[in-house]
Coordinates of C-alpha atoms and ligand atoms in Angstrom, one line a residue:
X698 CA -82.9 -13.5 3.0
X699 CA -85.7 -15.3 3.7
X700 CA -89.3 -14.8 4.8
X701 CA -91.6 -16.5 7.2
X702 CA -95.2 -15.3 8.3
X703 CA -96.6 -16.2 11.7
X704 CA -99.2 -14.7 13.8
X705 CA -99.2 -11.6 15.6
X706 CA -99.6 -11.6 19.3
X707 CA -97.7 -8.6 19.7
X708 CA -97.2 -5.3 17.7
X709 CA -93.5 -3.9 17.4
X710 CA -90.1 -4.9 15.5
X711 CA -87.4 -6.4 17.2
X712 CA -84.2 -6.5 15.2
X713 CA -81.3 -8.9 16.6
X714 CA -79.7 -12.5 16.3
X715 CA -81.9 -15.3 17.3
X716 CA -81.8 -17.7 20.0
X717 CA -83.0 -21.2 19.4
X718 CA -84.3 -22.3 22.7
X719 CA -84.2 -26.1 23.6
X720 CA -86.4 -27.3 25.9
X721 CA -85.3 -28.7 29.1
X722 CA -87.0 -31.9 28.5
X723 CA -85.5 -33.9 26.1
X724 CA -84.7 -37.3 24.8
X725 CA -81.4 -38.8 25.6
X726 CA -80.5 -41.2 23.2
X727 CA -78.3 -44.2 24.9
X728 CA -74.9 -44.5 22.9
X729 CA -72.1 -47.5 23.6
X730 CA -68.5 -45.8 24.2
X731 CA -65.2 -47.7 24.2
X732 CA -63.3 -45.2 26.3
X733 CA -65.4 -44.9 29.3
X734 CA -62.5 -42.8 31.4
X735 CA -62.8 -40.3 29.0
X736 CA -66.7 -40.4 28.6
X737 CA -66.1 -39.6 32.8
X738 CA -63.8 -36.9 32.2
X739 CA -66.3 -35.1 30.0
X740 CA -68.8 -35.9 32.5
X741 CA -66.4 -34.8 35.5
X742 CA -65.8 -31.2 33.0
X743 CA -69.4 -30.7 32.9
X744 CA -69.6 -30.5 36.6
X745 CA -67.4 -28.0 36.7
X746 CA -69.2 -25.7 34.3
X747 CA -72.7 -26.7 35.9
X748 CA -70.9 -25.4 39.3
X749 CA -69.3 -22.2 37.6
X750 CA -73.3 -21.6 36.3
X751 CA -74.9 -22.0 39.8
X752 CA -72.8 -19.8 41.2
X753 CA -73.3 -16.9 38.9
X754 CA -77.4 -17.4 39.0
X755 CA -76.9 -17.7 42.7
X756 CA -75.2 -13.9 42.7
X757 CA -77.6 -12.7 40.3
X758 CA -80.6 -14.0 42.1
X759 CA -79.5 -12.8 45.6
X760 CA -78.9 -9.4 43.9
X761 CA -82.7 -9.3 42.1
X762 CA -84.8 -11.7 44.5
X763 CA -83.1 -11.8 47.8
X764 CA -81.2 -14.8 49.7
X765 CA -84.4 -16.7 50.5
X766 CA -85.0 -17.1 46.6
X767 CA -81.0 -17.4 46.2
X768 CA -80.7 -20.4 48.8
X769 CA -82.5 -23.1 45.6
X770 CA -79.4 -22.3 43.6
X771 CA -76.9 -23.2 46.7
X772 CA -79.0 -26.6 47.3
X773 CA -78.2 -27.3 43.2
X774 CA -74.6 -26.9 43.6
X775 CA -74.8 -29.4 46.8
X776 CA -77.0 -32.1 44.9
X777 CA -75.0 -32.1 42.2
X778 CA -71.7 -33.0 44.5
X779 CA -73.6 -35.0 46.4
X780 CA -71.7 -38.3 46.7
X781 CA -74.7 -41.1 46.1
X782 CA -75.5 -39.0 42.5
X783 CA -71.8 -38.9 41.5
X784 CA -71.0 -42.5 41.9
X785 CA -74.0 -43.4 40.5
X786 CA -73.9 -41.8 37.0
X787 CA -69.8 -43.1 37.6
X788 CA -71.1 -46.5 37.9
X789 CA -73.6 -46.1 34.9
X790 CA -70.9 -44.6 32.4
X791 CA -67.9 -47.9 33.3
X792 CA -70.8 -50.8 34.2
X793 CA -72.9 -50.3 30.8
X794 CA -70.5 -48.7 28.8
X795 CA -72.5 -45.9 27.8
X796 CA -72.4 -42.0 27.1
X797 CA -72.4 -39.0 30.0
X798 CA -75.6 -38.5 28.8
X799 CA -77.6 -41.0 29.0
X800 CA -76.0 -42.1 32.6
X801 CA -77.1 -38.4 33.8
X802 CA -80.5 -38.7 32.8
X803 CA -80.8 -42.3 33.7
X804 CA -79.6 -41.4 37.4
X805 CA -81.8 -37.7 37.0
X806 CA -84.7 -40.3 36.9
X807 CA -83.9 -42.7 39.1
X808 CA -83.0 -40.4 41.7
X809 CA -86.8 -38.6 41.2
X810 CA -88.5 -41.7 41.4
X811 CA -87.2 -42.3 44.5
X812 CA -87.5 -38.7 46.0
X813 CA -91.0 -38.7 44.8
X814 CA -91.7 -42.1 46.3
X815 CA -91.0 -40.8 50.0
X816 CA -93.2 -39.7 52.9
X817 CA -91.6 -36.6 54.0
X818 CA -92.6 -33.4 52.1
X819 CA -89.3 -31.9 52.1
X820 CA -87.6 -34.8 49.8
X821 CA -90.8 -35.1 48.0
X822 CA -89.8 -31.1 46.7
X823 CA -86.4 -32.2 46.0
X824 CA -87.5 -34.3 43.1
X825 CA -87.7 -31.4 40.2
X826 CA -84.4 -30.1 42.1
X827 CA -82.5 -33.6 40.9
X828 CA -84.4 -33.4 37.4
X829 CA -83.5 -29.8 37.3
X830 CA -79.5 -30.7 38.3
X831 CA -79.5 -33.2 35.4
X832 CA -80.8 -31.6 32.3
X833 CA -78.4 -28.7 33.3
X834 CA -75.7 -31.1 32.9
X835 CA -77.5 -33.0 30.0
X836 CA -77.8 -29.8 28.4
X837 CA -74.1 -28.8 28.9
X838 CA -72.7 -32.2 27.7
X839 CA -74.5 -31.7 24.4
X840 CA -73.9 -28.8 24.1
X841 CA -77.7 -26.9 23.8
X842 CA -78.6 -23.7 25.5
X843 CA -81.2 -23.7 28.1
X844 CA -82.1 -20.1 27.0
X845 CA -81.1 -18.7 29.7
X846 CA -77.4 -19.3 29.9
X847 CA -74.8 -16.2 30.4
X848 CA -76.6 -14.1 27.3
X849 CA -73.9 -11.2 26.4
X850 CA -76.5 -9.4 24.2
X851 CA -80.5 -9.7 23.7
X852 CA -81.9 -12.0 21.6
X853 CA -85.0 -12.8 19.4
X854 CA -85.8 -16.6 21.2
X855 CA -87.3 -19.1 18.9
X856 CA -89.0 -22.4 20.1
X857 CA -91.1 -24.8 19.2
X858 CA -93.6 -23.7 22.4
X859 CA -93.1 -22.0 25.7
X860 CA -94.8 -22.8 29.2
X861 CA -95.3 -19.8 30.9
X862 CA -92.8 -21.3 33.6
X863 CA -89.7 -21.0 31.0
X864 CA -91.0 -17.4 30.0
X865 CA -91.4 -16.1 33.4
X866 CA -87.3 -17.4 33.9
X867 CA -86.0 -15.9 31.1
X868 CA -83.8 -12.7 31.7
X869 CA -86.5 -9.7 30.7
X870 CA -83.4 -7.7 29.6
X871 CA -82.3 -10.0 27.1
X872 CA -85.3 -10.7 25.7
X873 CA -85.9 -8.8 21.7
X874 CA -89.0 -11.2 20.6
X875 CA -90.5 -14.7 21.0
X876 CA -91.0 -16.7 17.9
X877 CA -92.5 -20.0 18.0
X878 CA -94.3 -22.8 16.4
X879 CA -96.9 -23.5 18.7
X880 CA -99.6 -21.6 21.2
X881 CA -102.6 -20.1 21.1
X882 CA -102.9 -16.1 21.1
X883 CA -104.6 -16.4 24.6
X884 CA -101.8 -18.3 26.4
X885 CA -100.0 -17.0 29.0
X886 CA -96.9 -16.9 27.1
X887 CA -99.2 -14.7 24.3
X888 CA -100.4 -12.4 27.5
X889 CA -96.6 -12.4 29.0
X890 CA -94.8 -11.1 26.0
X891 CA -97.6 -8.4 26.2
X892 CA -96.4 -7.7 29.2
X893 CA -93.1 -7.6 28.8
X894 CA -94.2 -5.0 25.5
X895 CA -92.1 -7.6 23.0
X896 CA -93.2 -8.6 19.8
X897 CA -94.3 -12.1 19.2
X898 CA -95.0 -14.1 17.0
X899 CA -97.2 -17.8 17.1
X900 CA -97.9 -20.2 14.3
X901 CA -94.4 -19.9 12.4
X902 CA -92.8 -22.7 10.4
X903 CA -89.4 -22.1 12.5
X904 CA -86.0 -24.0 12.3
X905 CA -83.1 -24.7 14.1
X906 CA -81.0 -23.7 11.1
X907 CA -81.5 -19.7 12.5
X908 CA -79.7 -19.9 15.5
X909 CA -77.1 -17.3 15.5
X910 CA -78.4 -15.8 12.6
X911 CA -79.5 -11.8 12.3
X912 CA -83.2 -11.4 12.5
X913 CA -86.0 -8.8 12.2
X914 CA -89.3 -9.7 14.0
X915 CA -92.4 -7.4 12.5
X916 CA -94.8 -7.9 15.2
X917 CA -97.1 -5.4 13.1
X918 CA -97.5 -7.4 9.9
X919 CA -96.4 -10.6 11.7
X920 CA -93.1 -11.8 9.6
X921 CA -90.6 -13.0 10.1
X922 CA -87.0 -12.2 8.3
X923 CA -84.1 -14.3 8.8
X924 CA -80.7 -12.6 7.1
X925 CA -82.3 -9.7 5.6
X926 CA -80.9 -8.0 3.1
X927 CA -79.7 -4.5 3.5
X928 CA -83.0 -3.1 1.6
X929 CA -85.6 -4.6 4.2
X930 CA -83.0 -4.3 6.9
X931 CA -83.0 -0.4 6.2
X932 CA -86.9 -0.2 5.8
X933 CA -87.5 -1.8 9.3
X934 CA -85.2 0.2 11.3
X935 CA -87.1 2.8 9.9
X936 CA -90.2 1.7 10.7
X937 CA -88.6 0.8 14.6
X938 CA -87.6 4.8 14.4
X939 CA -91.4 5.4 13.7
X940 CA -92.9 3.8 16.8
X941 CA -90.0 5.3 19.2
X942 CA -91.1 8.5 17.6
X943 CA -94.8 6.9 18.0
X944 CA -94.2 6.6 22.0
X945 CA -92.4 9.5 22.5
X946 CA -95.5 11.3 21.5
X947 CA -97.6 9.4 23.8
X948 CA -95.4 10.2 26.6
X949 CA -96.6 14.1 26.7
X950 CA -100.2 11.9 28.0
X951 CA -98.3 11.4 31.1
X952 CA -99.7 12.7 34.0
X953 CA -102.9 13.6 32.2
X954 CA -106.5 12.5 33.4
X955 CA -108.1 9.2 32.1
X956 CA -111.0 11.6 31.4
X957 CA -113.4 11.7 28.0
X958 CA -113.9 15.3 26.9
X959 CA -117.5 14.9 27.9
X960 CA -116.1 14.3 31.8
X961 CA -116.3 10.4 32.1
X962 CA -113.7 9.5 34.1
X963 CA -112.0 5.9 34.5
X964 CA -109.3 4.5 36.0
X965 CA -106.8 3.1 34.3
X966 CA -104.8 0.6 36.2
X967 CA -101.9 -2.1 34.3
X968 CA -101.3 -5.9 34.4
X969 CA -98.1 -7.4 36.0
X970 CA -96.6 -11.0 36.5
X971 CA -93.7 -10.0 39.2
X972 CA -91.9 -7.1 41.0
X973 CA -89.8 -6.1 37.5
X974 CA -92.8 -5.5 36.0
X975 CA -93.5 -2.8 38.3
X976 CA -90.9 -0.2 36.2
X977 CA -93.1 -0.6 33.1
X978 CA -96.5 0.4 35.3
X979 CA -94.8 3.6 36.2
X980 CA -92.9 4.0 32.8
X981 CA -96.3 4.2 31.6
X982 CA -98.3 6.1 34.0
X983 CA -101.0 3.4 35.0
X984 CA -103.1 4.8 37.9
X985 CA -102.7 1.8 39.9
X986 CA -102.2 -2.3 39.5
X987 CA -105.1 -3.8 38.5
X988 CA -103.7 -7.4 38.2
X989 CA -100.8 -8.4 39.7
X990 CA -100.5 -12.3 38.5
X991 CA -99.2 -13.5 41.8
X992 CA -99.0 -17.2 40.2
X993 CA -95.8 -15.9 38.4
X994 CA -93.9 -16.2 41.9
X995 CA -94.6 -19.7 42.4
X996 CA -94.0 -20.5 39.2
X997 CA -90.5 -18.8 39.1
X998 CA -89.0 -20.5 42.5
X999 CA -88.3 -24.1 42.8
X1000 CA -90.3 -24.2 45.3
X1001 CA -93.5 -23.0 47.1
X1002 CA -92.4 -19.5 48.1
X1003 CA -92.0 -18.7 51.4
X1004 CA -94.7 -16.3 53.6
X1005 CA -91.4 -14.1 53.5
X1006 CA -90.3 -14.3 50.2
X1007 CA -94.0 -13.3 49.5
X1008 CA -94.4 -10.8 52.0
X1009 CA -91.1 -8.8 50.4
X1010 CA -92.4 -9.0 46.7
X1011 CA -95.8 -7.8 47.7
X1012 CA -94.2 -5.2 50.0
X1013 CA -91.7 -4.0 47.4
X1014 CA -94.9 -3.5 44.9
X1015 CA -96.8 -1.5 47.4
X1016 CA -94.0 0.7 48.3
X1017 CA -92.9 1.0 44.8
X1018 CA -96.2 2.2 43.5
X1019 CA -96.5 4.7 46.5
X1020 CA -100.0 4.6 47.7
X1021 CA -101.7 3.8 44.2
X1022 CA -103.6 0.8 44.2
X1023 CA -102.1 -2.8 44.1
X1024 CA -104.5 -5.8 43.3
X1025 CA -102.8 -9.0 43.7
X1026 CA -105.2 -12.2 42.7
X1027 CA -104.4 -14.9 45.1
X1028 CA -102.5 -18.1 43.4
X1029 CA -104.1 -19.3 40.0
X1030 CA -102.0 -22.3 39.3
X1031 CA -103.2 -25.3 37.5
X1032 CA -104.6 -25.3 33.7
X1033 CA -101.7 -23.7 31.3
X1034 CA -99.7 -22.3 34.7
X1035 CA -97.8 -25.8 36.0
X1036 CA -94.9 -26.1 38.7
X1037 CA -93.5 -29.5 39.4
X1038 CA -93.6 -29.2 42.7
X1039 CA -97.1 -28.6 43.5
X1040 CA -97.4 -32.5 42.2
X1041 CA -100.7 -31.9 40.2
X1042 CA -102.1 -35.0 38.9
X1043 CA -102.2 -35.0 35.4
X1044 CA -105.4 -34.3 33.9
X1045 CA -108.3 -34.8 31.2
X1046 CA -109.5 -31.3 31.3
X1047 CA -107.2 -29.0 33.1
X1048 CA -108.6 -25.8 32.6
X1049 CA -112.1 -27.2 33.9
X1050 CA -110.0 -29.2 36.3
X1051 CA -107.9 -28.9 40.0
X1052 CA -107.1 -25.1 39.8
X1053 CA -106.9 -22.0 41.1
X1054 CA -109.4 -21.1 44.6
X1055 CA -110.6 -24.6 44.3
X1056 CA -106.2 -25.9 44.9
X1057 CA -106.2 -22.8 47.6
X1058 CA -109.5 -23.9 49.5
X1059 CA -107.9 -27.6 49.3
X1060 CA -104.3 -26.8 50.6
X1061 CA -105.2 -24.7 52.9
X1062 CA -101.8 -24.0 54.3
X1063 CA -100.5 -22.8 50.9
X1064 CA -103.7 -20.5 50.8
X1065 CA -102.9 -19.0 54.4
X1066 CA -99.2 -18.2 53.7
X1067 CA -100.4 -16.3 51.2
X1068 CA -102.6 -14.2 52.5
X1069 CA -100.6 -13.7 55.7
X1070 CA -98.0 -12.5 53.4
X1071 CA -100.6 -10.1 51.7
X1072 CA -102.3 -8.8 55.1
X1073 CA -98.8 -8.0 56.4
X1074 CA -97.5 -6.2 53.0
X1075 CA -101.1 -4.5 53.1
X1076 CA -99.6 -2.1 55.9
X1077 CA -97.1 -0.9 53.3
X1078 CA -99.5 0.7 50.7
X1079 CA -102.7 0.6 49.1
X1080 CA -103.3 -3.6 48.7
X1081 CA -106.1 -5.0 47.4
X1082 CA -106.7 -9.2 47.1
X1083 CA -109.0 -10.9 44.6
X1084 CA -109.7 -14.4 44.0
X1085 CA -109.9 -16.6 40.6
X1086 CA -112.2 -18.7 39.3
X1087 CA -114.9 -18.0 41.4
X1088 CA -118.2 -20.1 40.8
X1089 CA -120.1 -20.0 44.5
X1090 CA -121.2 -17.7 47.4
X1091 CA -119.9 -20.7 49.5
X1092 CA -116.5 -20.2 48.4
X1093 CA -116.5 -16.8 48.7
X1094 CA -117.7 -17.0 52.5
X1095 CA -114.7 -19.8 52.8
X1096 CA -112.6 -17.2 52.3
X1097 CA -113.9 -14.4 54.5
X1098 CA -113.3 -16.9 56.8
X1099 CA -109.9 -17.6 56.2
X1100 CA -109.0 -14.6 56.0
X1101 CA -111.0 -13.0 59.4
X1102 CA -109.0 -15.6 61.3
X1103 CA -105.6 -14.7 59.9
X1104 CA -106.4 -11.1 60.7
X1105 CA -107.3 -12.2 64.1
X1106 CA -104.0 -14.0 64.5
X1107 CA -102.1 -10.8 63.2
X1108 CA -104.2 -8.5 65.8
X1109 CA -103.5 -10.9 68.6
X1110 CA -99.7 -10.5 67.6
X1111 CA -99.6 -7.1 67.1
X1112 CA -98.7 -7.3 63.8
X1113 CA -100.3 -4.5 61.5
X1114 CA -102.4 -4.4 58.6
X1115 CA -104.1 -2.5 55.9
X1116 CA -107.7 -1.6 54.9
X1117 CA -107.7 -4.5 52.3
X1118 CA -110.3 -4.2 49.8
X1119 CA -111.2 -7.8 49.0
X1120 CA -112.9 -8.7 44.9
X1121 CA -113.4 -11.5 42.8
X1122 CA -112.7 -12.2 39.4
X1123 CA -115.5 -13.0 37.4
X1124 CA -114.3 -15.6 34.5
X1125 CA -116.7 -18.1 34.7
X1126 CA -120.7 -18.2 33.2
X1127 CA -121.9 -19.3 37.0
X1128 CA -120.4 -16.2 38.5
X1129 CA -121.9 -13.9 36.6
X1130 CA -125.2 -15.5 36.4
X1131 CA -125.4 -15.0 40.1
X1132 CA -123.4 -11.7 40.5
X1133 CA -126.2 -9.7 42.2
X1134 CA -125.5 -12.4 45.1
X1135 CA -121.7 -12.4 44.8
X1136 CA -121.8 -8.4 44.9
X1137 CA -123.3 -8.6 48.2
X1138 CA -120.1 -10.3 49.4
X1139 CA -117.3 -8.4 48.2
X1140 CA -115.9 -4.9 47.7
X1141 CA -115.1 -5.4 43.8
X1142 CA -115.7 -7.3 40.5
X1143 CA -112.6 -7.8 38.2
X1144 CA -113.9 -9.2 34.8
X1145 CA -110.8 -12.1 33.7
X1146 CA -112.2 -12.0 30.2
X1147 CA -109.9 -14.3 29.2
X1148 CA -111.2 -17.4 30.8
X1149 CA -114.9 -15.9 30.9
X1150 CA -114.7 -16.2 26.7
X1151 CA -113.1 -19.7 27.3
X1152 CA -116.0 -21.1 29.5
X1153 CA -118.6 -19.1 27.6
X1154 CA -118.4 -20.3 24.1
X1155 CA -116.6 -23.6 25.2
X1156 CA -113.5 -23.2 23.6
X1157 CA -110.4 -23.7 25.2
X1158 CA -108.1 -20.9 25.2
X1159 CA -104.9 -23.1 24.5
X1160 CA -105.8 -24.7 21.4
X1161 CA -104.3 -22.8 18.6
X1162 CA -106.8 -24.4 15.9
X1163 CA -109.8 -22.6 17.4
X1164 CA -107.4 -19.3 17.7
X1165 CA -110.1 -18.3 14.8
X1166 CA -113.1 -19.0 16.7
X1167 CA -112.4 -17.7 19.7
X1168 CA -114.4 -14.4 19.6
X1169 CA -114.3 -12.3 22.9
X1170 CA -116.6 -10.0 20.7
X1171 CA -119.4 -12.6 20.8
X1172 CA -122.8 -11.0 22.0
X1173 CA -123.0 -13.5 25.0
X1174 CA -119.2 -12.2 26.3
X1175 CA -120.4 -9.0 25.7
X1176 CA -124.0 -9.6 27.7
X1177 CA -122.1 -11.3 30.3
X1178 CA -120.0 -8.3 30.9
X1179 CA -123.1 -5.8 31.1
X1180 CA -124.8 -7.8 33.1
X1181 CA -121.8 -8.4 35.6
X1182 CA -121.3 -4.4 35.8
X1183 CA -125.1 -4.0 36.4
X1184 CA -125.4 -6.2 39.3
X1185 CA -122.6 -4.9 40.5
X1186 CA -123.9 -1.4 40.6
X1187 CA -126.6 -2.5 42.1
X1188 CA -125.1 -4.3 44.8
X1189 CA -122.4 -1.6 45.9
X1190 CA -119.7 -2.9 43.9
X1191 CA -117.0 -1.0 41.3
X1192 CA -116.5 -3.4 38.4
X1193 CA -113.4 -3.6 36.2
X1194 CA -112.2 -5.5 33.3
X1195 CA -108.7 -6.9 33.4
X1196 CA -108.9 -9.7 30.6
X1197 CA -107.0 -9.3 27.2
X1198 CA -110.2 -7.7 25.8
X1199 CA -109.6 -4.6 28.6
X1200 CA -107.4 -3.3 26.3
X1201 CA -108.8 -3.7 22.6
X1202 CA -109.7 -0.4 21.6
X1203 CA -112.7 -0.6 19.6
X1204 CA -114.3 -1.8 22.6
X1205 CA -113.3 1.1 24.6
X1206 CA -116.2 3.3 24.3
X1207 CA -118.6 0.6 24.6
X1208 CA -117.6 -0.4 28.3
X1209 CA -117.6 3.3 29.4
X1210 CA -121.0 3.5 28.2
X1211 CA -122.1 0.1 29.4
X1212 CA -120.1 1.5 33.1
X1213 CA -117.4 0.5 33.5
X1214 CA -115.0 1.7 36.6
X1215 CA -111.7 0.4 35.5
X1216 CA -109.5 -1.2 33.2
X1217 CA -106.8 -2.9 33.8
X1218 CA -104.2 -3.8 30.9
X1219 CA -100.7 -4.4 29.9
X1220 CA -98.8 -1.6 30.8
X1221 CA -97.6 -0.3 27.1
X1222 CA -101.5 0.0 26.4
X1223 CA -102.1 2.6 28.8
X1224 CA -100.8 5.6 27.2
X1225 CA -102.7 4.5 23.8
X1226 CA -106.2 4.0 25.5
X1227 CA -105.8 7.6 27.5
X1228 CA -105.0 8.8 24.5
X1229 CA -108.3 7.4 22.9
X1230 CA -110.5 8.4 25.7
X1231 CA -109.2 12.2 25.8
X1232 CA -110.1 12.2 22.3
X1233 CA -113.9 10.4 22.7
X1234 CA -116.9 11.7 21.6
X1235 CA -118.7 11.0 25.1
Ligands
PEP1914 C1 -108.6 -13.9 32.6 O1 -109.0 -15.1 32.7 O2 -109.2 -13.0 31.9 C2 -107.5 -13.4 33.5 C3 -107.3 -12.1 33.6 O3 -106.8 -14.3 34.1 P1 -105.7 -15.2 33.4 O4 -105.5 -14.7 32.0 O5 -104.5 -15.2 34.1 O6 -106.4 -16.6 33.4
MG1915 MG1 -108.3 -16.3 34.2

C-alpha cells in the first residue's frame, strides 16, 4: 500500500480503480519507420476504431442532449473520411517515412491553420473539429485513454490538472473522485466536483504507475491510498457506511422549512452546471436554482449552441423543477472557462481580461441567442436571468435594452414569455461600491463570492500557491457583503449569496443576521445547512 496526502476540495471516500487521464494535448514525437505500408495499416485500423467511437457518442448524445447536440459527432465521422485529410496523413507516413502519429498530428495542424486562416465563420469553427478528429486518432494509435472512452465501471480519474471543459465532458456516472496534481481549491474544476458531490483531491504528488490499480480517495482527511491493504481497506468502507448512514439521516429534513427556531426564514436554493444536475437539486430538496452556470453548455458543445439547443436545456430545467425558481447567469466564458471556438486571444491577465458581460455586450449576436432562448423557456416555469461580472450602471442599462427589444420581437411574433426577474451578480469591488445605484436597476443581487474575494484582496483564484492566502473570511469580503445586502434593502432588492462561501457553515448565522434572503449552494450542502438553521439559536 501506499499513501499519498493532497488537499481536500471535497469531503467523502470514493473507493475504486483509478483512471489516469491524458490530456488531449500532447507531444507527438516524430519517429523514422522502414515499413511505411504497415505504419498505414495501423493508421487505416485506427480509423476504424475512431469511427466505431463516434458512433456510439453520437447514440449516447442524441439519447441525453438531443440531435442538435448529436449532429458535431456525425460531422467528426465525415472529417475524418474526408478525402483531402486521408491522403494527406497517406502522403506524410510513405513521403517522410515517419510514424501514424506524427503524420496525424502534423496534418491535425496543418489542416487548423488553414481553417483558422479563412474568412467564413463556418470553417473558421471547424478548426477545433480537425484538432479534435486527430488527437482522437493520436490517442488511439498510442494507445492513451482520453478519459472518456467506453468506461464499463466508475473510476477514481487522476491527472496532472483538469480545465473545466474536460470535467464538464466526463460521463457524471462514471465518475468515483478527481485526483490531481495541480489547481487551486477555487477553480472550477474544485467548484464542479462539488457539484457533482465527489471527493477531490488537489496538490498530490500523483503517478502514472496507478492506473488500473484499486484505490481509496478520503476526501475527509485528504489521502490518498493506492493498493490498500485489507486493514485500511476495511476501515474505509466503514467509514463510507457512516456517511450513507450520515445522509440518510439528513434526508428526514426533506420537505422541512429553511426556518431558524426563532422564525427567520431563508431560502435555500442549489448551484448547477447543466440539465443532469438538476436530479441532485431535487435529490436534495433545494427550494429553487439559484445558479445555473449556463457557461457549462458552451463549453460542452463544439460549438456555440444553438438558440434551440439552449431554449430545450433551459426549458427542460424549468419544467423539471416545476415552478420553483430557476436563475440561469447569462454566458461567463473567458478567464479559467475556455472553448476553442470562441477564438479568445490569449491573454496577460484573463481573469481581469475579455470575459463574461463585457464578450456578451461585444458579440452581441451570441448575447441575443441567448436570451431569446431564456425569454422563450421563461414561459415554461419560474426563470430568472442574471448577469456576471458587472462593474457599471451603463452596462446594466445595455442590457435592459437588449433585452426590451428581444421581448418586443417575441411580442410582435406572438411568441410567449415569462415574468422574468432580471439580477446581477455582484463579484467585483466597483459593483458593490455603487450597489445603492445598481439596486435601482434590477430585481435582485446574487453575491459570486468567489470572484468578489479574487478582485478584493487581489489574489487570483487559480493560483494554487496563494490557495493559503486566499481568505473569503477577510473583514473587507465580509464588509463588502453587508454592505451589498444593505443597499440592496434599501433600494428594493432581495440579495443572495451563491459563491463557494454561501455554503460554509460557520458563516451561516452571520449572513442571516447581517440579512440575507438566499443562499444558493451545491446541492449535497443543502440538507446540512437546513439542518444547521433548524437547529440555530436566532
Ligand atoms: C463567483 O464568482 O462567486 C461565482 C459564483 O461565479 P463563478 O465561480 O462561476 O465565477
Ligand atoms: Mg464569478
Amino acid at each position: 500500500m501506499e499513501t499519498y496526502t493532497g488537499k481536500s476540495i471535497f469531503k467523502g471516500i470514493a473507493i475504486g480503480k483509478v483512471l489516469f487521464y491524458q490530456k488531449g494535448e500532447q507531444v507527438v514525437k516524430r519517429v523514422k519507420v522502414q515499413d511505411t505500408a504497415a505504419e498505414i495499416s495501423r493508421y487505416e485500423a485506427a480509423r476504424e476504431e475512431a469511427l466505431r467511437q463516434l458512433n456510439v457518442l453520437y447514440e449516447k448524445a442524441l439519447k441525453e442532449v438531443g440531435e442538435t447536440n448529436a449532429a458535431v459527432f456525425e460531422v467528426h465521422a465525415m472529417m475524418i473520411e474526408d478525402d483531402d485529410y486521408v491522403d494527406s496523413i497517406r502522403n506524410i507516413i510513405e513521403t517522410q517515412q515517419v510514424n501514424a502519429e506524427f503524420a496525424v498530428a502534423t496534418t491535425g495542424d496543418n489542416f487548423s491553420r488553414m481553417f483558422t486562416e479563412m474568412d467564413d465563420e463556418y470553417f473558421k469553427a471547424r478548426a477545433a473539429d480537425v484538432k479534435d478528429i486527430s488527437e482522437r486518432l493520436v490517442n488511439i494509435l498510442s494507445g492513451r485513454t482520453d478519459g472518456q472512452g467506453d468506461l464499463e465501471e466508475p473510476v477514481i480519474i487522476v491527472a496532472d490538472d483538469l480545465a473545466p471543459s474536460e470535467t464538464v465532458q466526463m460521463d457524471k456516472d462514471k465518475l468515483l473522485a478527481f485526483v490531481t496534481r495541480y489547481g487551486s481549491a477555487n477553480s472550477h474544476t474544485a467548484i464542479l466536483a462539488r457539484t457533482m458531490n465527489i471527493p477531490a483531491l488537489i496538490g498530490t504528488d500523483i503517478s502514472e504507475s496507478w492506473n488500473g490499480k484499486l484505490a481509496v480517495v478520503d476526501g475527509y482527511t485528504g489521502l490518498i491510498y493506492v493498493e490498500p491493504d485489507e486493514e485500511t481497506l476495511k476501515e474505509l468502507k466503514r467509514r463510507q457506511e457512516e456517511d450513507l448512514h450520515a445522509r440518510e439521516l439528513l434526508e428526514q429534513l426533506k420537505g422541512k422549512e429553511d426556518i431558524t427556531p426563532g422564525g427567520r426564514s431563508i431560502r435555500l436554493y442549489a448551484n448547477i452546471g447543466g440539465v443532469k444536475d438538476v436530479a441532485n437539486v431535487l435529490a436534495n430538496d433545494a427550494a429553487g436554482i439559484g445558479l445555473f452556470r449556463s457557461e457549462f453548455l458552451y463549453l460542452e458543445a463544439e460549438d456555440y449552441p444553438d438558440e434551440e439547443s439552449q431554449f430545450q436545456a433551459y426549458k427542460t430545467v424549468a419544467e423539471n423543477m416545476a415552478g420553483k425558481k430557476v436563475i440561469v447567469r447569462t454566458l461567463d466564458i473567458g478567464a479559467d472557462k475556455q472553448a476553442e471556438y470562441f477564438g479568445l486571444d490569449h491573454e496577460e491577465n484573463p481573469a481581469m481580461g475579455y470575459r463574461a458581460i463585457r464578450i456578451c455586450l461585444d458579440r452581441k449576436e451570441i448575447f441575443r441567442t441567448q436570451l431569446r432562448a431564456l425569454l422563450r423557456a421563461s414561459a415554461f416555469g419560474n426563470i430568472g436571468i442574471m448577469y456576471p461580472m458587472i462593474i457599471s450602471v451603463d452596462e446594466v442599462r445595455k442590457i435592459k435594452e437588449i433585452v426590451e427589444e428581444i421581448k418586443k420581437d417575441l411580442n410582435e411574433k406572438g411568441i410567449p414569455y415569462g415574468n422574468v426577474e432580471q439580477g446581477i451578480m455582484i463579484e467585483t469591488p466597483a459593483a458593490v461600491m455603487i450597489s445603492d445605484m445598481l439596486a435601482e436597476e434590477v430585481d435582485f443581487f446574487s453575491i459570486g463570492t468567489n470572484d468578489l474575494t479574487q478582485y478584493t484582496l487581489a489574489i487570483d483564484r487559480q493560483n494554487m500557491k496563494l490557495d493559503n492566502i486566499y481568505d473569503a473570511h477577510h473583514p473587507a469580503v465580509l464588509r463588502m457583503i453587508r454592505m451589498t445586502i444593505e443597499n440592496g434593502h434599501k433600494h428594493g432588492c432581495w440579495v443572495g449569496i451563491c459563491g463557494e462561501l454561501g455554503a460554509d457553515m460557520t458563516l451561516t448565522k452571520t449572513f442571516l443576521e447581517m440579512g440575507i434572503d438566499e443562499l444558493s449552494v451545491s446541492p449535497s450542502f443543502v440538507l446540512p445547512i437546513r439542518k444547521l438553521i433548524r437547529e440555530m439559536e436566532l
